Short mmCIF file of C-alpha atoms in Angstrom, two decimals:
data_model
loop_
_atom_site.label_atom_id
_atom_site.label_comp_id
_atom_site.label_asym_id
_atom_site.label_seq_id
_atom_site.Cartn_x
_atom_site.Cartn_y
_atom_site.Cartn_z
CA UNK A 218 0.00 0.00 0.00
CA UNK A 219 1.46 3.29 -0.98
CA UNK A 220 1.69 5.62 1.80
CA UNK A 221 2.22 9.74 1.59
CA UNK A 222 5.04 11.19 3.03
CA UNK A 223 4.42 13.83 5.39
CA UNK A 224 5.42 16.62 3.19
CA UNK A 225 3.85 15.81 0.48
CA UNK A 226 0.64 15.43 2.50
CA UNK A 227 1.12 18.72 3.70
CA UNK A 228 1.28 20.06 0.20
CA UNK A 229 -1.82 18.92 -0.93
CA UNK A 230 -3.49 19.91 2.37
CA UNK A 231 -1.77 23.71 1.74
CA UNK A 232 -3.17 23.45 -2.15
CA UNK A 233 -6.44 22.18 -0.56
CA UNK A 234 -6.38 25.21 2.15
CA UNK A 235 -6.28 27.93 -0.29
CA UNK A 236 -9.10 26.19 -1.99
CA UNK A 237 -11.44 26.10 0.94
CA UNK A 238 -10.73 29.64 1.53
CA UNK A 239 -11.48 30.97 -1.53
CA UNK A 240 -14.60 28.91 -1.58
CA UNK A 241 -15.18 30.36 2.04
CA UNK A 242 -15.12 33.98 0.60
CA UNK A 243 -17.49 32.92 -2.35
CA UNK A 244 -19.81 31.76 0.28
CA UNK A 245 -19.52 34.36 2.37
CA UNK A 246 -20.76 37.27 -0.34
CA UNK A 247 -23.77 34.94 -0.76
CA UNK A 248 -24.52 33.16 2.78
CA UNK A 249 -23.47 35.24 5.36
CA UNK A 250 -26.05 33.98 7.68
CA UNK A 251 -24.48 30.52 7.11
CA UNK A 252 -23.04 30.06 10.91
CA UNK A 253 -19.53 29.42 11.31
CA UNK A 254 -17.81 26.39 11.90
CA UNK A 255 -16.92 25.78 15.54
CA UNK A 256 -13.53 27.30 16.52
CA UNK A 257 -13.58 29.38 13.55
CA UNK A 258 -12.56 33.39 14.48
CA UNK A 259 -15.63 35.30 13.48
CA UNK A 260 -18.54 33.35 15.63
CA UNK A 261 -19.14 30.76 17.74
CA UNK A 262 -21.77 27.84 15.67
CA UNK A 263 -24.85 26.31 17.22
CA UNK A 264 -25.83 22.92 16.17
CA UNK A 265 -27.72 22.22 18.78
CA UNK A 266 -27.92 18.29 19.55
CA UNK A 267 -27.41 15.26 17.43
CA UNK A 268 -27.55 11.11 17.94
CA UNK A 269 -24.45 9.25 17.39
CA UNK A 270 -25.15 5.52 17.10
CA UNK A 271 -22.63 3.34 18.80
CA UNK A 272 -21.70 0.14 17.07
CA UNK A 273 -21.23 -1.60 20.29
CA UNK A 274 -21.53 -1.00 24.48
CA UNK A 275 -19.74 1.92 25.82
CA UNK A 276 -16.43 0.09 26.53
CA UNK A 277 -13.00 1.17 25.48
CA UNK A 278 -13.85 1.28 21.90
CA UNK A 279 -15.52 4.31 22.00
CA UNK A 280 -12.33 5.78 24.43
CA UNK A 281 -12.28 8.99 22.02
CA UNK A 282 -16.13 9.85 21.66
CA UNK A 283 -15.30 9.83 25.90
CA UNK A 284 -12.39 11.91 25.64
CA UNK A 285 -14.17 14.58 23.87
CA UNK A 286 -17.38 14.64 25.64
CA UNK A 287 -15.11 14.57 29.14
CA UNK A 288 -12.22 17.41 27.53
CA UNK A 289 -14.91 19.65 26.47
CA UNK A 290 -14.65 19.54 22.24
CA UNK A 291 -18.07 18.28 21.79
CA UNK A 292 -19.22 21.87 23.64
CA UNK A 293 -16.21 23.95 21.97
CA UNK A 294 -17.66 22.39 18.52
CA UNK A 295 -20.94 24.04 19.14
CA UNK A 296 -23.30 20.95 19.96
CA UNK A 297 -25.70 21.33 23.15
CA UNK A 298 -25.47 17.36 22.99
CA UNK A 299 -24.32 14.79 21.34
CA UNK A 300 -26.46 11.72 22.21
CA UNK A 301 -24.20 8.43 22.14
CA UNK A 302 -26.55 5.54 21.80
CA UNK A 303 -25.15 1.96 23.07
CA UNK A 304 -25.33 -0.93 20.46
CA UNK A 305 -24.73 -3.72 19.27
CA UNK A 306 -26.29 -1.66 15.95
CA UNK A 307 -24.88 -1.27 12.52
CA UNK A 308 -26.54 1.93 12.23
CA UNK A 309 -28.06 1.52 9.13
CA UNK A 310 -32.14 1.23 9.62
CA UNK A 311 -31.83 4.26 12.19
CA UNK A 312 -29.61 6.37 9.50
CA UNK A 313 -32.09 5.30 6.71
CA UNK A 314 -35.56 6.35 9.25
CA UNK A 315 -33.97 9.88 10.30
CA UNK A 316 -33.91 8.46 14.20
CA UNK A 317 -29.74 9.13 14.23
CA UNK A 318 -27.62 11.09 12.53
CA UNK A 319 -24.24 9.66 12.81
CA UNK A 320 -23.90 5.90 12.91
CA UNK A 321 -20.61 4.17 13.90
CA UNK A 322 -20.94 1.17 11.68
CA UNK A 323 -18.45 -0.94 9.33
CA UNK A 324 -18.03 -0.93 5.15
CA UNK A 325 -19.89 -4.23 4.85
CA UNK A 326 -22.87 -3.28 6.60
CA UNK A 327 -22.74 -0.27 4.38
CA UNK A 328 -22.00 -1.27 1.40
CA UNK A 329 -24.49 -4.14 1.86
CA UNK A 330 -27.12 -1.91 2.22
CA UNK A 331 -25.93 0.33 -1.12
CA UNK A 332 -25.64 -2.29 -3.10
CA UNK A 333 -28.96 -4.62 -2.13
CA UNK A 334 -31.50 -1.42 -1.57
CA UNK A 335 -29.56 1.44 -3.28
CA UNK A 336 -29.59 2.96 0.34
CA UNK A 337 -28.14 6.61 -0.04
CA UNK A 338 -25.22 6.19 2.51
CA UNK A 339 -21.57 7.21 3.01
CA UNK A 340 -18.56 6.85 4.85
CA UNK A 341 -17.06 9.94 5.71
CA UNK A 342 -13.88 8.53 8.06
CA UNK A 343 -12.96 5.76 9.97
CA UNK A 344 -11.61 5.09 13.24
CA UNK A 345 -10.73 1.05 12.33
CA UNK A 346 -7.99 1.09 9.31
CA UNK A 347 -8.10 -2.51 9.80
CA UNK A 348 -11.09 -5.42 10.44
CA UNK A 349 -11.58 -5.59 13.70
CA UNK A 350 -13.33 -9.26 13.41
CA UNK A 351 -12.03 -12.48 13.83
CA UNK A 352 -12.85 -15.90 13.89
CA UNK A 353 -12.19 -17.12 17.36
CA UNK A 354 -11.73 -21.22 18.22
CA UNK A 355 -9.45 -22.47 20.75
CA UNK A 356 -6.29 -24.07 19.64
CA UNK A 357 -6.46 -27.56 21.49
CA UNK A 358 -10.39 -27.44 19.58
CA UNK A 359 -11.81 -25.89 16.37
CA UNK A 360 -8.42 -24.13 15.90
CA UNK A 361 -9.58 -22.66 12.56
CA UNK A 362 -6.49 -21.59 11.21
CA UNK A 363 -7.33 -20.42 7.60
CA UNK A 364 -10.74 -20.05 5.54
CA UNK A 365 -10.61 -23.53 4.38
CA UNK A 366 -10.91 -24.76 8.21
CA UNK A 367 -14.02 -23.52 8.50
CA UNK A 368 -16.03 -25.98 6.36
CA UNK A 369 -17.30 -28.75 8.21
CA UNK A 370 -17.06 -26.39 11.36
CA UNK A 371 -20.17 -25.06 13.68
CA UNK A 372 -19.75 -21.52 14.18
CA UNK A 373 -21.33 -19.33 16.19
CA UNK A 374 -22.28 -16.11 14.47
CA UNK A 375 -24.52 -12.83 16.38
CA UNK A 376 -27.32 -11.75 14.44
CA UNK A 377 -26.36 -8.37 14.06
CA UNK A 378 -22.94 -9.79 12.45
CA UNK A 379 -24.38 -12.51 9.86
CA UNK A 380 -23.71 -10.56 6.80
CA UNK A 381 -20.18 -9.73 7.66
CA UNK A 382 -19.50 -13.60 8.29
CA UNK A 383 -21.18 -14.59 5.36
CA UNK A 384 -18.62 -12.15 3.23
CA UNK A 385 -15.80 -13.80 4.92
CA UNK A 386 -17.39 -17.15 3.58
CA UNK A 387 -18.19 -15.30 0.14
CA UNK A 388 -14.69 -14.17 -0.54
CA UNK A 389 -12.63 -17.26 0.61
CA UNK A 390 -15.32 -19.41 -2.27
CA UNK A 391 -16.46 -21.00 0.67
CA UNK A 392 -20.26 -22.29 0.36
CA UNK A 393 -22.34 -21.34 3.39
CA UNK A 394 -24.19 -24.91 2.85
CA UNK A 395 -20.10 -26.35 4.35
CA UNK A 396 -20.49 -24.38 7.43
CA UNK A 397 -23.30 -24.73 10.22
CA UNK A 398 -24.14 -21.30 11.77
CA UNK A 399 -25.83 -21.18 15.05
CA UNK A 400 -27.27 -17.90 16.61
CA UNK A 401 -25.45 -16.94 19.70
CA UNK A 402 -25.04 -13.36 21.59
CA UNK A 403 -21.65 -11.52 22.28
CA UNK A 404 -20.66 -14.02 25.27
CA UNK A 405 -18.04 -16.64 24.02
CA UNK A 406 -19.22 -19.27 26.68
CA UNK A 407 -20.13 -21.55 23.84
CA UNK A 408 -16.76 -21.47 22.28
CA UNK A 409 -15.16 -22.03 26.02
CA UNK A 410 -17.94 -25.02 26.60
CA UNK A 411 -17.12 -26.17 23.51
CA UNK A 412 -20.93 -25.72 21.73
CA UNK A 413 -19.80 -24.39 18.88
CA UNK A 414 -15.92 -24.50 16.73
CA UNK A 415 -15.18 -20.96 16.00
CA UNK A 416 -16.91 -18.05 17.32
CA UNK A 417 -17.89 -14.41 15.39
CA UNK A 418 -15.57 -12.39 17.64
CA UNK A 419 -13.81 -9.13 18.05
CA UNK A 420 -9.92 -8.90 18.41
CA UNK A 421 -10.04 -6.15 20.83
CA UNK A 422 -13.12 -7.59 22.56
CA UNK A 423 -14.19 -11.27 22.62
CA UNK A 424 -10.35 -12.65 21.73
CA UNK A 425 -9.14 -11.22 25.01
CA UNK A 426 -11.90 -12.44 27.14
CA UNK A 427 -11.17 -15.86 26.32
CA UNK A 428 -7.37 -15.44 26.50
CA UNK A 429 -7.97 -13.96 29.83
CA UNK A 430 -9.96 -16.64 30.91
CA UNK A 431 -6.91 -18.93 30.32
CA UNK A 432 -7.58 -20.53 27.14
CA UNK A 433 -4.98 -21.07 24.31
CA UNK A 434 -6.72 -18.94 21.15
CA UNK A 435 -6.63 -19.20 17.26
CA UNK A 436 -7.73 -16.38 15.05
CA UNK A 437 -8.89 -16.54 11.72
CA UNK A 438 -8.63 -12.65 11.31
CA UNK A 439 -10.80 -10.95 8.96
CA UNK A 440 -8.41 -8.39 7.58
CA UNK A 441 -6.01 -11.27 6.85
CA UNK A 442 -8.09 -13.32 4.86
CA UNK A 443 -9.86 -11.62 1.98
CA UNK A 444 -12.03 -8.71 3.89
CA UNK A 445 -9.77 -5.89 4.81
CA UNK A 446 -12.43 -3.10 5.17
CA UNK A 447 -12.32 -0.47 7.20
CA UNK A 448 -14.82 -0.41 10.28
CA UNK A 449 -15.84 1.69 13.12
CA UNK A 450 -16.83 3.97 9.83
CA UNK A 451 -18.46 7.81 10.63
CA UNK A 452 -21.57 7.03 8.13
CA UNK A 453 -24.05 9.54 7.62
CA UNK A 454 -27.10 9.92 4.68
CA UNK A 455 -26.22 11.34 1.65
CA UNK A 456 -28.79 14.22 2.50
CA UNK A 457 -27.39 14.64 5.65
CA UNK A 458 -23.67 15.18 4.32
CA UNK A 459 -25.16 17.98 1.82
CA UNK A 460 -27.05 19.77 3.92
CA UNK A 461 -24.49 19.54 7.18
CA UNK A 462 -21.33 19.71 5.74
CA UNK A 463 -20.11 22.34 8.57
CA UNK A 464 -21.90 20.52 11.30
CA UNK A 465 -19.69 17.44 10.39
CA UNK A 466 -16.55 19.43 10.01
CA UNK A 467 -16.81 20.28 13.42
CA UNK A 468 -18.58 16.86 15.05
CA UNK A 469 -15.23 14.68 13.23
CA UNK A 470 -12.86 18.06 14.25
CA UNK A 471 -13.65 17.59 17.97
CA UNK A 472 -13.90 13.59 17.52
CA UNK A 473 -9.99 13.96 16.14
CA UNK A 474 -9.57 16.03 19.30
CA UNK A 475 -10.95 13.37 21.49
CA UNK A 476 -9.37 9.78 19.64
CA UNK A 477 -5.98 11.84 19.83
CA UNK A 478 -5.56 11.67 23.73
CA UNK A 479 -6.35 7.62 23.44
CA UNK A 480 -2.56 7.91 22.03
CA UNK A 481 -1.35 10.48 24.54
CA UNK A 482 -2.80 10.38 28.18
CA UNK A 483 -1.40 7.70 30.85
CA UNK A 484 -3.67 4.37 29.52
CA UNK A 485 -4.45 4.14 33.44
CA UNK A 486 -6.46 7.08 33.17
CA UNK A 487 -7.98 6.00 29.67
CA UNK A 488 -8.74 2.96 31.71
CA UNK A 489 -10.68 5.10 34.35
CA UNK A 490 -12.29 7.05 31.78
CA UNK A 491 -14.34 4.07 29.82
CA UNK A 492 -15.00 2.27 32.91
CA UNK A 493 -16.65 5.71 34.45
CA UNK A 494 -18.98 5.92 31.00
CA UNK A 495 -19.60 2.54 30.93
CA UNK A 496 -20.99 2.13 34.77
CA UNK A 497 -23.13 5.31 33.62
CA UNK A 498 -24.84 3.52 30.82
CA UNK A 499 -25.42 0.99 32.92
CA UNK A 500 -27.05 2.57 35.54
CA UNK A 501 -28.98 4.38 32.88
CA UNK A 502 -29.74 0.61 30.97
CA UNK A 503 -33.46 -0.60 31.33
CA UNK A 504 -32.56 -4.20 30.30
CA UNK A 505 -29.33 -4.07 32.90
CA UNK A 506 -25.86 -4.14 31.26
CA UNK A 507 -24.19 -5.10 34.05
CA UNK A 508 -26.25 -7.91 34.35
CA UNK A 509 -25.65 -9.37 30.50
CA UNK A 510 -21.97 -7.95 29.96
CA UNK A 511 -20.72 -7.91 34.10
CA UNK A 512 -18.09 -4.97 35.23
CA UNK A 513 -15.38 -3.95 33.06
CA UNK A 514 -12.43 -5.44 34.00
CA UNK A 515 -9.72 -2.98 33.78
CA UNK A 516 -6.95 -5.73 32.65
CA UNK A 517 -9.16 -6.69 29.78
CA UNK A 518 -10.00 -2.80 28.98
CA UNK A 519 -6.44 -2.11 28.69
CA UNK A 520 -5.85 -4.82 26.94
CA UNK A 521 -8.74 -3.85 24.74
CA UNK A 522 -7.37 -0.46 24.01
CA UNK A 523 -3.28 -1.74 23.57
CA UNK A 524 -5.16 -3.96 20.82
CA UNK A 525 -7.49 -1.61 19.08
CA UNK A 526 -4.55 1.09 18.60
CA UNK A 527 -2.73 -1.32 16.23
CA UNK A 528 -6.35 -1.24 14.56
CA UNK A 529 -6.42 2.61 14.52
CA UNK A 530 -2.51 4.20 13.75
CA UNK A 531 -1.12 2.89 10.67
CA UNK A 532 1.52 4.24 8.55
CA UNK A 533 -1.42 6.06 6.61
CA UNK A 534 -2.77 7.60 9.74
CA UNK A 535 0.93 8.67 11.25
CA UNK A 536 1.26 10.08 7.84
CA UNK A 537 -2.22 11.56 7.19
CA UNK A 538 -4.17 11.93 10.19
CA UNK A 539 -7.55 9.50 12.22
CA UNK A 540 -9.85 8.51 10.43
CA UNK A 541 -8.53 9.60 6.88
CA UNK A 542 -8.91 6.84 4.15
CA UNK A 543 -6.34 6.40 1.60
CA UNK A 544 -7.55 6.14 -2.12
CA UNK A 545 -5.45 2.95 -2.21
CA UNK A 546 -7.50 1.75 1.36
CA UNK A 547 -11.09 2.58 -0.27
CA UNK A 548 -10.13 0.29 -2.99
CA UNK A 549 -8.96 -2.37 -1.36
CA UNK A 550 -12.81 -2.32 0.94
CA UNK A 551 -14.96 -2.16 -2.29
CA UNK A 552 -12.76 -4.95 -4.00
CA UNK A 553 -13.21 -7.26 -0.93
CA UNK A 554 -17.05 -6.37 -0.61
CA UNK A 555 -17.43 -7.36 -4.55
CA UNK A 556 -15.08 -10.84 -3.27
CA UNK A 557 -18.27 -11.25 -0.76
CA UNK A 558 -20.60 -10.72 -3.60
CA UNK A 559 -21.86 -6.65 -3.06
CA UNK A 560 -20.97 -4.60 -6.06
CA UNK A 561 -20.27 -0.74 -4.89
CA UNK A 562 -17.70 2.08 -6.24
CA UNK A 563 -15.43 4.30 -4.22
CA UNK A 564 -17.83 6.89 -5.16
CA UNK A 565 -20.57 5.53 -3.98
CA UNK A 566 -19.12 4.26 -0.64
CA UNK A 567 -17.18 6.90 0.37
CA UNK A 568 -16.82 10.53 0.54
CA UNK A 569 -13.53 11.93 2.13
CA UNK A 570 -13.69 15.34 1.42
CA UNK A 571 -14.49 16.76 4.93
CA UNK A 572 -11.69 14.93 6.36
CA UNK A 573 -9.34 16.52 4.45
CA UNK A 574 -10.39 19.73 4.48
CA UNK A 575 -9.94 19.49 8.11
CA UNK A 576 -6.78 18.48 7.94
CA UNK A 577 -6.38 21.44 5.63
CA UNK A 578 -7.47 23.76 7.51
CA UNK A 579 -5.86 22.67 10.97
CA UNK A 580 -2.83 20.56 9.63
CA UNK A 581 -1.28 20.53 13.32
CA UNK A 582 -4.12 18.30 14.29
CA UNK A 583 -2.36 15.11 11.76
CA UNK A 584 0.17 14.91 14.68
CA UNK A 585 -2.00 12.65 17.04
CA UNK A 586 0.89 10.44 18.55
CA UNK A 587 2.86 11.74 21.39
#
């Protein structure tokens, strides 16, 4: 994968600047009611409040949308609230009925949806470079060690995650008639009882809780075999990115803000920080959180967040800032969606552009590790 240099990132980002300024002036002359974008010089915007939905329970994957509610950016931005809404959800049926306006959700869930219903989606940014899923089995059991492993295999799959599995199945030519799929929820106790062979699992999540239970783990990870997508993807409607194009700017500005201290402050205080938003939703959680998903454990969360970095800062990301998307990274997702059998452009699946002109306008903000 071809990756920028720094400089000539910031050269296109200084082109890219003068661009968005002179497009600011245009503007200007013919909106000047048009309020300005949070932490710009002439006003202060007001975008009032707006629902973010969470792929997942407020652990330590959602460490940066903490950070910036608990350092302030979300309120410097200009939002009276930004409502975080615990999963499991891919996002897409609440983006599609108006009920959020930000989901947290992956390119196969996505691009699923744009290529099956023509639903008017897009990916704006990322905070996953890398597939986060795995298959999990346990090395004296299942140990499913490559795609080919899995026929013949039981594997327990979470509703919510059966058209991601059945890509991995699509692009390894696997049919789904070799592999039994059973329903299961996000506890690995069947994989540990030994109910099912592999398990639908995430690296930073599932992987660890086994390992930390004591069991000797093999993963089949997703990234490595045939679906590299990105995931934890900042999708919005297609409406929604015309008509809020400042709004965004300044919702992924302060969520750049927030992911950056993840990579800077003492992971003991990270630590501290998800458990303290976690216990919250769970007090606030009318089917009890606790109850299905137990306290955090703060080995596991660190563990969790040690993991998920490797996930988030790549060369492209030291290079050219969170949650950008390299032309060369946008390929490789739509060519392994079309592997799993959904047909979608770059065009169609992604739109950048707010990203960089971020990054154009505040270039110090690329510099996210310490």
């Amino acid at each position: 994968m071809a990756v920028h240099s720094r400089s000539s990132r910031r050269a296109r980002l200084s082109a890219l600047g003068a661009s968005v300024a002179a497009s600011a002036l245009l503007l200007t002359a013919c909106a000047s009611e048009e309020p300005t974008a949070a932490g710009g010089d002439d006003a202060e915007a007001s975008y009032g409040e707006i629902s973010v939905q969470y792929s997942w329970i407020k652990n330590e994957e959602f460490a940066g949308e903490f950070y910036a509610y608990d350092k302030g950016y979300y309120d410097e931005a200009g939002f009276d609230d930004v409502l975080g809404i615990s999963g499991p959800d891919t996002g897409v049926a609440k983006l599609l009925s108006g009920t959020v306006e930000v989901a947290l959700s992956d390119a196969a869930s996505i691009g699923a949806a744009i290529a099956e219903q023509e639903a008017p989606l897009k990916i704006i940014g990322a905070t996953f470079q890398k597939n986060p899923f795995t298959i999990l089995s346990l090395a004296d059991g299942g140990n499913i060690a490559s795609p080919q492993d899995l026929v013949g295999k039981t594997i327990g799959v979470q509703d919510s995650n059966a058209s991601v599995f059945a890509a991995l199945l699509r692009a390894n030519g696997i049919d789904e008639g070799d592999v039994t799929v059973v329903p299961v929820d996000f506890d690995p106790t069947p994989l540990m009882n030994g109910e099912v062979d592999g398990f639908m699992a995430y690296l930073t999540n599932e992987a660890l809780t086994v390992e930390l239970a004591g069991y000797d783990v093999t993963n089949l990870a997703y990234a490595e075999n045939g679906v590299p997508y990105v995931a934890e993807t900042f999708s919005v409607t297609d409406e929604y990115l015309a008509e809020n194009r400042e709004l965004l700017k300044a919702f992924l500005t302060a969520e750049i803000k927030g992911w950056s201290h993840v990579f800077t402050e003492p992971a003991e205080d990270t630590v501290a920080l998800v458990e303290e938003h976690y216990n919250a939703a769970a007090a606030e959680s009318e089917e009890g959180l606790e109850a299905v998903f137990g306290a955090l454990d703060p080995e596991k969360t660190q563990r969790g967040l040690a993991a998920e970095k490797l996930l988030i800062s790549t060369e492209e990301t030291e290079a050219n800032g969170l949650f950008t998307i390299s032309e060369e990274l946008q390929q490789q997702t739509v060519d392994s969606l079309a592997a799993a059998g959904w047909e979608v452009t770059t065009d169609q699946l992604f739109d950048t552009s707010i990203i960089d002109e971020i990054y154009a306008e505040s270039p110090e903000l690329v510099d996210y590790l310490p």
